CSV table of C-alpha atoms and ligand atoms in Angstrom, one decimal:
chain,number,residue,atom,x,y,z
A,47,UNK,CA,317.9,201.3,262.4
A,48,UNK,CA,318.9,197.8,261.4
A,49,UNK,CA,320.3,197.1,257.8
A,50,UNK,CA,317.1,195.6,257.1
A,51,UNK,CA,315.3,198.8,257.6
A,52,UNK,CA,317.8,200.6,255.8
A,53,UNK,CA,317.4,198.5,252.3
A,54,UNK,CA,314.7,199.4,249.9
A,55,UNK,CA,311.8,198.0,250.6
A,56,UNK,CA,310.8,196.6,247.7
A,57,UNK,CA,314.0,194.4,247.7
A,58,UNK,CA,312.8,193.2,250.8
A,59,UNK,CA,309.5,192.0,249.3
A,60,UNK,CA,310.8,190.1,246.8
A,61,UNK,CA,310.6,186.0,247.3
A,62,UNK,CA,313.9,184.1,246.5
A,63,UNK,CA,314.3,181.9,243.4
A,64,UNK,CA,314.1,178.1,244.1
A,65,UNK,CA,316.6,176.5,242.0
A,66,UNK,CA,316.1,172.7,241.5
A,67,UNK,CA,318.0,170.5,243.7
A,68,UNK,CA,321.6,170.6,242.8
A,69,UNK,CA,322.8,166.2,243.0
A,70,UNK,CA,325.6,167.0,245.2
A,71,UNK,CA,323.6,168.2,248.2
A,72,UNK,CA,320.9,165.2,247.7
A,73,UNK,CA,323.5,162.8,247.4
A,74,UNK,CA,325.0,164.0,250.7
A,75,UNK,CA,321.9,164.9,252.4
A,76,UNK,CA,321.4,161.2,251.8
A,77,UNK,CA,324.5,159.6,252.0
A,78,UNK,CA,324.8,157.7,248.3
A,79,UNK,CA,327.2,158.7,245.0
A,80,UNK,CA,325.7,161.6,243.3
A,81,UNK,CA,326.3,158.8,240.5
A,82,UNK,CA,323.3,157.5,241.9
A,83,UNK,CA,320.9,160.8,241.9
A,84,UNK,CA,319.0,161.8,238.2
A,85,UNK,CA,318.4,165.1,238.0
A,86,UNK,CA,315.4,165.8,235.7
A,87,UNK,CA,314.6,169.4,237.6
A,88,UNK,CA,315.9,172.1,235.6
A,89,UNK,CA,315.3,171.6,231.5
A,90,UNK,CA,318.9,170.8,231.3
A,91,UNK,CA,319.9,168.8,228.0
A,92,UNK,CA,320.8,165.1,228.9
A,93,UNK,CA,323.1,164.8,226.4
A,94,UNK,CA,325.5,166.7,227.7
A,95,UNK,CA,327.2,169.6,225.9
A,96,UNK,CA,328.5,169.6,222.0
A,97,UNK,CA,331.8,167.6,220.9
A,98,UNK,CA,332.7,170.7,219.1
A,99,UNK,CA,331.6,172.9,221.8
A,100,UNK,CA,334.2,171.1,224.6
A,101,UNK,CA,337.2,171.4,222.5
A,102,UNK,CA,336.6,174.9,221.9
A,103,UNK,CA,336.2,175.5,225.8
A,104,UNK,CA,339.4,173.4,226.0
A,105,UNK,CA,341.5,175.5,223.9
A,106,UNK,CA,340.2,178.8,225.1
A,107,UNK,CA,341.5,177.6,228.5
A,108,UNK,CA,344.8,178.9,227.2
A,109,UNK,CA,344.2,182.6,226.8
A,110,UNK,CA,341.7,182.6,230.2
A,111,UNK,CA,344.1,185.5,231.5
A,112,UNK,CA,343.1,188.0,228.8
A,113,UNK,CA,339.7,189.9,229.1
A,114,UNK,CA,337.1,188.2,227.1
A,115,UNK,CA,335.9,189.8,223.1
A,116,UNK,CA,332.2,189.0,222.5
A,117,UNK,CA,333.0,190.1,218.7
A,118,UNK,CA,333.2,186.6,217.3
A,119,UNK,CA,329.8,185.6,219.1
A,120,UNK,CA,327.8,188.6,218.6
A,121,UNK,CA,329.1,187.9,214.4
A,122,UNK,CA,327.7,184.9,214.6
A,123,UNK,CA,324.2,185.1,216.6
A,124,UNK,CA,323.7,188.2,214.3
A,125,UNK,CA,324.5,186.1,210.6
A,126,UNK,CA,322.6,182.9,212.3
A,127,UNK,CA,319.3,185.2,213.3
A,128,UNK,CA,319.8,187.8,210.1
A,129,UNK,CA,319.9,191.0,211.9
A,130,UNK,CA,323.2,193.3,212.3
A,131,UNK,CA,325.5,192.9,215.2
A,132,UNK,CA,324.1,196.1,217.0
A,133,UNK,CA,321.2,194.2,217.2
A,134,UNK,CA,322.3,191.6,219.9
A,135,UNK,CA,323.2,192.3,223.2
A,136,UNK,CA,325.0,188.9,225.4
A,137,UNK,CA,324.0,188.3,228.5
A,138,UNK,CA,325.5,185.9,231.4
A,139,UNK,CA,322.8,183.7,230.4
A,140,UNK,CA,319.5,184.7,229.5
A,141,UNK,CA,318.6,185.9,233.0
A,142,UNK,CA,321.1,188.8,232.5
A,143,UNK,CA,319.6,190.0,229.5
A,144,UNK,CA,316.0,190.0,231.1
A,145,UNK,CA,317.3,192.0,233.9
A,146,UNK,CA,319.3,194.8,231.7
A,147,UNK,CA,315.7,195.3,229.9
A,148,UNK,CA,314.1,195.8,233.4
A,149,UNK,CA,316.7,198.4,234.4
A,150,UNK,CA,316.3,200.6,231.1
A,151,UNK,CA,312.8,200.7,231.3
A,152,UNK,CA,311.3,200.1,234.8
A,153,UNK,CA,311.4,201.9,238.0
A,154,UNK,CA,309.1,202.6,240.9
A,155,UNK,CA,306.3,204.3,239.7
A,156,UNK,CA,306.5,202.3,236.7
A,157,UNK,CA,304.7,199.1,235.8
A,158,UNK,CA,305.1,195.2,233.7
A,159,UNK,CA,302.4,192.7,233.1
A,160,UNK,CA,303.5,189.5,233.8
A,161,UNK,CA,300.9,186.3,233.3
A,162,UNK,CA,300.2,183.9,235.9
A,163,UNK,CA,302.3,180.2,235.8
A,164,UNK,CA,304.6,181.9,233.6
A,165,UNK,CA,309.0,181.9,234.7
A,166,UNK,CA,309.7,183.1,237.6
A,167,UNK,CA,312.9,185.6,236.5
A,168,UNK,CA,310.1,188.1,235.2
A,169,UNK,CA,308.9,189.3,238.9
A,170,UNK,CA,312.3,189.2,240.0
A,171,UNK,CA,313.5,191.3,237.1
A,172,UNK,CA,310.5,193.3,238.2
A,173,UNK,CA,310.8,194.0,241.8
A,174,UNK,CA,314.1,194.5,241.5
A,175,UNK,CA,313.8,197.7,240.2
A,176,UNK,CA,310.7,198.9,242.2
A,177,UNK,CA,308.1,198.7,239.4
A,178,UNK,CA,304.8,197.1,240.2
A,179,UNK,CA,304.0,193.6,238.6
A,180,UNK,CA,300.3,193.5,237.2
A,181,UNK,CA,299.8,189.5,236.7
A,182,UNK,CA,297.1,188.3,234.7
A,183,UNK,CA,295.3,185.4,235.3
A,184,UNK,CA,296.1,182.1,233.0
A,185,UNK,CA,294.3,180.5,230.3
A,186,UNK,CA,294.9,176.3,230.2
A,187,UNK,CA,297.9,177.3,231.9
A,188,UNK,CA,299.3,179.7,229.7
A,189,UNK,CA,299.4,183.4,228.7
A,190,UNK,CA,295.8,184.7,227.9
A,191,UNK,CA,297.3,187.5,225.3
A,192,UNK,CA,294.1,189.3,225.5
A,193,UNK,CA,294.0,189.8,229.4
A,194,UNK,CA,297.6,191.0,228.8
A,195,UNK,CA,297.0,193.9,226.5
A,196,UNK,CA,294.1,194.8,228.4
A,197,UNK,CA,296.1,194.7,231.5
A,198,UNK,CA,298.5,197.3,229.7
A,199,UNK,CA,298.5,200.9,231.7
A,200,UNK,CA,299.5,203.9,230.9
A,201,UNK,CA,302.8,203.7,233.2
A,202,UNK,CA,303.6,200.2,231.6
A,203,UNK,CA,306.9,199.8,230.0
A,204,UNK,CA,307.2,195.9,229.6
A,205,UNK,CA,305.3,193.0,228.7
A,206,UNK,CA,306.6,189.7,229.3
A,207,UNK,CA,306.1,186.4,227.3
A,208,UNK,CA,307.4,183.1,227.3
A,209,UNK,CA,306.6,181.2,224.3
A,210,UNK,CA,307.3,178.0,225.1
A,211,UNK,CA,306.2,178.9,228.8
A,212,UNK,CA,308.1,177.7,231.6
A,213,UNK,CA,307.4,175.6,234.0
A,214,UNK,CA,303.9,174.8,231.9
A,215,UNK,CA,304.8,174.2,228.7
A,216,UNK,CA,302.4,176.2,227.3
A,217,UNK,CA,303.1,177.3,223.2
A,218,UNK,CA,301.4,180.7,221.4
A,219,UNK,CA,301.0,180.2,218.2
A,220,UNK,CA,303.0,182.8,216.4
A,221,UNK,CA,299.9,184.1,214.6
A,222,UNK,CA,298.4,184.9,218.1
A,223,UNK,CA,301.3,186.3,219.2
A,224,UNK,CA,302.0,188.6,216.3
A,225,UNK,CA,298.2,190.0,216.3
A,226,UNK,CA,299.3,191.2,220.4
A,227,UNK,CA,302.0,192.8,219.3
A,228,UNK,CA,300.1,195.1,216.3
A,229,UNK,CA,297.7,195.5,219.6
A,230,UNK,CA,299.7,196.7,221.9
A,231,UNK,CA,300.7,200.5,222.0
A,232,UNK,CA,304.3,200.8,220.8
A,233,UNK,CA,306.2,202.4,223.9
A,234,UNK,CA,305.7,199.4,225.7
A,235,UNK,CA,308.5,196.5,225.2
A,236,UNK,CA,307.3,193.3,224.5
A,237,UNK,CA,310.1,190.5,225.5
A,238,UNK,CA,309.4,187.5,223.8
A,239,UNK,CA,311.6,185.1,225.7
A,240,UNK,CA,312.4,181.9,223.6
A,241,UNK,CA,314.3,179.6,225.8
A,242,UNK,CA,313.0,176.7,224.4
A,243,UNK,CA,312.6,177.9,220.8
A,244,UNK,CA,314.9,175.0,219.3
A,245,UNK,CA,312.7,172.5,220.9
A,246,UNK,CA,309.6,173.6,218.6
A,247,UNK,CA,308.3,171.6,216.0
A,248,UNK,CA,309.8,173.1,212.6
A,249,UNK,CA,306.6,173.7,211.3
A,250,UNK,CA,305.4,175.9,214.3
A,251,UNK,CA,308.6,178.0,214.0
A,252,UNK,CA,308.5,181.3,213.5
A,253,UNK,CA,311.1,184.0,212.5
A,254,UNK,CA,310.4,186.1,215.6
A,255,UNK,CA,314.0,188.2,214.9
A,256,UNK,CA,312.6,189.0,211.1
A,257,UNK,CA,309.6,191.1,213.1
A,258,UNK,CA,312.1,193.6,214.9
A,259,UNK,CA,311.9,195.4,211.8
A,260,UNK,CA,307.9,196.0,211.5
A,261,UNK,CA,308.2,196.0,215.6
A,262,UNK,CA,310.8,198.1,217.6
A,263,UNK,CA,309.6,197.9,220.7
A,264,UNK,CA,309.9,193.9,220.4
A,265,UNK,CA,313.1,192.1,222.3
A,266,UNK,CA,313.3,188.4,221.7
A,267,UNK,CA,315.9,186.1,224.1
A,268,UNK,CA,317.4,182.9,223.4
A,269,UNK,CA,319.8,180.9,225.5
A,270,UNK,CA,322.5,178.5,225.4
A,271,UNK,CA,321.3,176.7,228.5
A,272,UNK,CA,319.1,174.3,227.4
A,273,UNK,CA,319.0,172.7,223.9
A,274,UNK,CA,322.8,173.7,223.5
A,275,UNK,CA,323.3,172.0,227.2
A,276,UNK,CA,325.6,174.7,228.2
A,277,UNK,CA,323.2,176.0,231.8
A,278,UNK,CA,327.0,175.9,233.9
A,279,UNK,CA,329.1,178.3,231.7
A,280,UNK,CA,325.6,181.1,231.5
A,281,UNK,CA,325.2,182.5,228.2
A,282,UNK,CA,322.0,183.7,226.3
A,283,UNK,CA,321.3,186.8,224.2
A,284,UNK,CA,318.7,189.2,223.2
A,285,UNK,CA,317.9,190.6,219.8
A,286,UNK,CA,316.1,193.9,219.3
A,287,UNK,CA,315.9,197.2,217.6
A,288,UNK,CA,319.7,198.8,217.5
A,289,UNK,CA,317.6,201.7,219.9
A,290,UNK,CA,317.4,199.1,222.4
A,291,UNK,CA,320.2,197.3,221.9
A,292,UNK,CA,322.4,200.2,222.6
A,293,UNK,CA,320.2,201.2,225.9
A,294,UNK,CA,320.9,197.7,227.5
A,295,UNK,CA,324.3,198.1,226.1
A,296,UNK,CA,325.2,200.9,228.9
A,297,UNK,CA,323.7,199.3,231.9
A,298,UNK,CA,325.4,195.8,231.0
A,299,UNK,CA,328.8,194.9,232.8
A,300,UNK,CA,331.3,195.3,230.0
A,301,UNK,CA,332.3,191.4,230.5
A,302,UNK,CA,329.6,190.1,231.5
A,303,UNK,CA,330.4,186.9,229.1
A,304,UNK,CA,333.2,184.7,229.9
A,305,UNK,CA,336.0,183.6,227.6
A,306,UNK,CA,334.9,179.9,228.1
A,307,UNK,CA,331.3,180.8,227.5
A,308,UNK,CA,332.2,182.5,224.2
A,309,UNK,CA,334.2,179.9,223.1
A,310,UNK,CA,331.4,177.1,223.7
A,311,UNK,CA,329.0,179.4,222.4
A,312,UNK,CA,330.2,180.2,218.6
A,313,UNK,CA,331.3,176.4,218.0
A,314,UNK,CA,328.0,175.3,219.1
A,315,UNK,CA,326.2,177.1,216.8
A,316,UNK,CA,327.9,175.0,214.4
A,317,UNK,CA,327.6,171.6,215.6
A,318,UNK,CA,323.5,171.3,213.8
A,319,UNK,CA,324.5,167.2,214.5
A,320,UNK,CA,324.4,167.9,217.9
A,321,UNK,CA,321.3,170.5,217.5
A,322,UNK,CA,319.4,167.7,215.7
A,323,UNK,CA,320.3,164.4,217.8
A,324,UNK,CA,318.6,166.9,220.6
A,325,UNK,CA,315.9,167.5,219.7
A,326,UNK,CA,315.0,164.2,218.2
A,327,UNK,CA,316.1,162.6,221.9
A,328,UNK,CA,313.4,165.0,223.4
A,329,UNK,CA,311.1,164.7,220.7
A,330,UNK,CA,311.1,160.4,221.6
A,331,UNK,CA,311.4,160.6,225.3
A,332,UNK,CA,308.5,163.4,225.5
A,333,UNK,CA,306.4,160.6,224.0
A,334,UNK,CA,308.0,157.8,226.6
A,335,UNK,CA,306.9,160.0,229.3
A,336,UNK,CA,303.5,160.9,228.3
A,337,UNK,CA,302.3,157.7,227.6
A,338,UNK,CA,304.1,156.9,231.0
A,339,UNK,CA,302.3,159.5,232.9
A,340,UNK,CA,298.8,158.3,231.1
A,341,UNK,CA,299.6,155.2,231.9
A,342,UNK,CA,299.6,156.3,236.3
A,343,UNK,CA,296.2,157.9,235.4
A,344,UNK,CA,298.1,161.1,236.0
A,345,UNK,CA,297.0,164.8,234.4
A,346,UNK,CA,299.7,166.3,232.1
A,347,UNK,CA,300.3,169.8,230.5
A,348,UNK,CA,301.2,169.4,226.7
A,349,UNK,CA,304.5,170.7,226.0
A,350,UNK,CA,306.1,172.4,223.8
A,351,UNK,CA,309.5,172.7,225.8
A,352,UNK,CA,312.0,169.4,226.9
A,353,UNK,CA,309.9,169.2,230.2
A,354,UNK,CA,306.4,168.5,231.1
A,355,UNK,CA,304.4,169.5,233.8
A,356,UNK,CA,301.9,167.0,235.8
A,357,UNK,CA,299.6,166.9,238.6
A,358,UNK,CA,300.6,164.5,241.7
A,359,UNK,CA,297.8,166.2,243.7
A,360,UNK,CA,300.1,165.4,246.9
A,361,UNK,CA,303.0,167.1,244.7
A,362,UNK,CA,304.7,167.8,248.0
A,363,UNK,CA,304.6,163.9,249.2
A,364,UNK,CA,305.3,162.8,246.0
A,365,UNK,CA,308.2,165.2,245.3
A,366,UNK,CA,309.7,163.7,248.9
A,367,UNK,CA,309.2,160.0,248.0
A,368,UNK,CA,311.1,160.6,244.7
A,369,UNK,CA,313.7,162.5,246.4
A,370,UNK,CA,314.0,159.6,248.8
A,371,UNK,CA,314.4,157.3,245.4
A,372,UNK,CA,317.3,159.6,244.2
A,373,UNK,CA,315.1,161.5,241.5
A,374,UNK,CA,314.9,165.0,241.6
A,375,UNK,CA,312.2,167.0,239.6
A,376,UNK,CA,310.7,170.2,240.0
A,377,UNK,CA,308.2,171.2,242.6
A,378,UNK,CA,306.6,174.3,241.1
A,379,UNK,CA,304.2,175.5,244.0
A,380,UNK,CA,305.7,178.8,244.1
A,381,UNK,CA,304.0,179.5,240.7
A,382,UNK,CA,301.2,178.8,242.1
A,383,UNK,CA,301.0,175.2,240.9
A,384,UNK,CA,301.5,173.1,244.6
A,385,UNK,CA,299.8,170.3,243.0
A,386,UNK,CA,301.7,169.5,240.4
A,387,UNK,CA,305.3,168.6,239.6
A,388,UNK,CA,307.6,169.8,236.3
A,389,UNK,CA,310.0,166.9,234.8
A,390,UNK,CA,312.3,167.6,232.4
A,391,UNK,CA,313.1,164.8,229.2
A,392,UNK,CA,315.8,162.8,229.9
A,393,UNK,CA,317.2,159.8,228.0
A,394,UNK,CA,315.7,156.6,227.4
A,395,UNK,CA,317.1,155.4,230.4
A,396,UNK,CA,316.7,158.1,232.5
A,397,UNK,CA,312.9,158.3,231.9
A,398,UNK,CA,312.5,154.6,232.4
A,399,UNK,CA,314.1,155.3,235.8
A,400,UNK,CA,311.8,158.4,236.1
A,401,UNK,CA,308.3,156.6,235.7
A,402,UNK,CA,309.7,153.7,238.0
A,403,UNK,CA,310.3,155.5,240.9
A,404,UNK,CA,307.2,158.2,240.1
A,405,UNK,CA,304.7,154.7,240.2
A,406,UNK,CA,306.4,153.8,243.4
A,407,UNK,CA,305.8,157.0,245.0
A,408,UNK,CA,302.3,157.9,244.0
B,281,PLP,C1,315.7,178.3,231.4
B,281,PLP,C2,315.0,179.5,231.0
B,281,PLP,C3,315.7,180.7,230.6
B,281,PLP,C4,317.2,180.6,230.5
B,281,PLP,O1,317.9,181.0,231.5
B,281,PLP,P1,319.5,181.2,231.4
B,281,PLP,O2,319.8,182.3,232.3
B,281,PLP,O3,319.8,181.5,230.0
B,281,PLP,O4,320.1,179.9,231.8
B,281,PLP,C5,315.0,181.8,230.2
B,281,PLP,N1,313.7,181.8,230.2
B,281,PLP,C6,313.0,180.7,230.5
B,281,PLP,C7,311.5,180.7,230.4
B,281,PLP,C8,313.6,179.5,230.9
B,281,PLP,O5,312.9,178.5,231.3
């Protein structure tokens, strides 16, 4: 019997991730300076990392030999979201932290509901452990909160969300979302994944951590990937009931955070001058590149997140012509989406470049 015979056969069945271009292999698949390339394919923050966040990784290059204490971190997610520190589990980004919820709760025989168009990590997380994925179809794009729930069987253990959605942009309004959780019976785990919380419009906001307490079966994740511009070191958390906590506790790899990461992590939560120059960069270059993309005639998504989704109708064709102009975006046909194309905000600059080569290659 071969070795792929031998593996479980619901790891066989599960589709690779597609990661967005990285610059280096364009820029040698096509011979120029990865000076040259912009990258606008995977939501990362164009401003870089925090000031205050570098020098921290700087001086924690000095003790890189010891094992790493997530104490400091955990202190501070738990004082900034106002729940105690056995409510936060770290994860190697946020990815880890979705994964470590799927292995306490799902196995074969098992089941999660998962919405149509909505990230990618959730029926990896999924298959990964055997249990089937119930999808439900979209609504404009997003979740439709009511198929969910009545999706919802009695071997489901998980429910995810993603609120802003990623790769459509799509934002629940935290009434809505609330009302599915009073809905929804209370053994299954709802995970409301908040990558893209910071980018949210004050006044849409919501204190999601504050409902843990009315809500014990809800686990919400944040990341320092995107608005924090910290994607390369990985590091994103979950909060959620101490119950939970401690059950994704014991399957997680005791240093799964890496000193550098933990450094980075607790001095950007202080830098709000970095947190706020941010989002009022993506705030001003989401309105450069909608009135850009309405100016090609071109169909957009509204966004809540630091990207926006569009239709190219040739998205392939048009995703090779920028390629050929040194832009990378995101092709997103593998949510089901071949038409259309996900750009993240860049700077002024960047977006200028952006629409250039995006007229040129419609
Ligand atoms: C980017 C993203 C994440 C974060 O991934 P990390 O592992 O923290 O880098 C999580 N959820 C969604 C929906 C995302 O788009």
């Amino acid at each position: 019997m071969s070795l792929q015979e031998q593996s479980l056969s619901y790891v066989r069945a599960i589709s690779p991730y597609l990661p967005g271009k990285p610059m280096t292999e364009l820029a040698r698949e096509m011979g120029i300076p990865v000076e040259n390339i912009l990258k606008l394919a995977s939501n990362e923050n164009p401003l870089g990392m925090s000031p205050k966040a570098k020098k921290a990784v700087e001086a924690a290059i000095g003790g890189i030999e010891r094992y790493p204490d997530q104490f400091d971190l955990i202190a501070k997610v738990a004082e900034r979201c106002g729940v105690v520190p056995g409510q936060v589990v770290l994860g190697n980004g946020s990815n880890d932290v979705l994964d470590l919820i799927a292995r306490v709760f799902l196995a074969p025989g098992r089941s999660a509901v998962f919405a149509q168009h909505a990230f990618a990590v959730y029926p990896l997380a999924t298959l990964s452990t055997g249990a089937e994925l119930i999808s439900t179809p979209a609504k404009n794009y997003g979740h439709d909160l009511d198929a969910m729930r009545a999706a919802i069987r009695p071997d489901t253990r998980i429910v995810w969300i993603a609120n802003p959605n990623n790769p459509t942009g799509n934002f629940l309004p935290y009434p809505e979302v609330r009302a599915f959780l009073e809905a929804v019976p209370k053994e299954v785990v709802v995970v409301l994944d908040e990558a893209y919380n910071e980018y949210i419009a004050p006044d849409e906001r919501v204190d999601t951590a504050a409902w843990i307490k009315e809500f014990p079966n809800l686990v919400v994740c944040r990341t320092f990937s995107k608005i924090y511009g910290l994607a390369g070191l990985r590091v994103g958390y979950a909060l959620a009931s101490a119950e939970v906590a401690d059950l994704m506790n014991r399957v997680r790899q005791p240093f799964n955070v890496n000193n550098l990461a933990l450094a980075a992590a607790v001095a950007a939560l202080d830098d709000d001058e970095f947190l706020q120059a941010s989002y009022e960069l993506n705030r001003r270059g989401m309105v450069q590149i909608v009135a850009g993309l309405q100016r090609l005639g071109l169909e957009f998504i509204p966004s809540h997140g630091n990207f926006v989704t569009f239709r190219a109708i040739d998205g392939a064709g048009v995703n090779q012509r920028l390629l050929k102009q040194g832009v990378i975006v995101r092709p997103i046909g593998g949510y089901g989406l071949p038409e259309w194309l996900r750009v993240t905000i860049g700077s002024e600059a960047e977006n200028a470049r952006f629409l250039e080569a995006l007229q040129k290659a419609l």
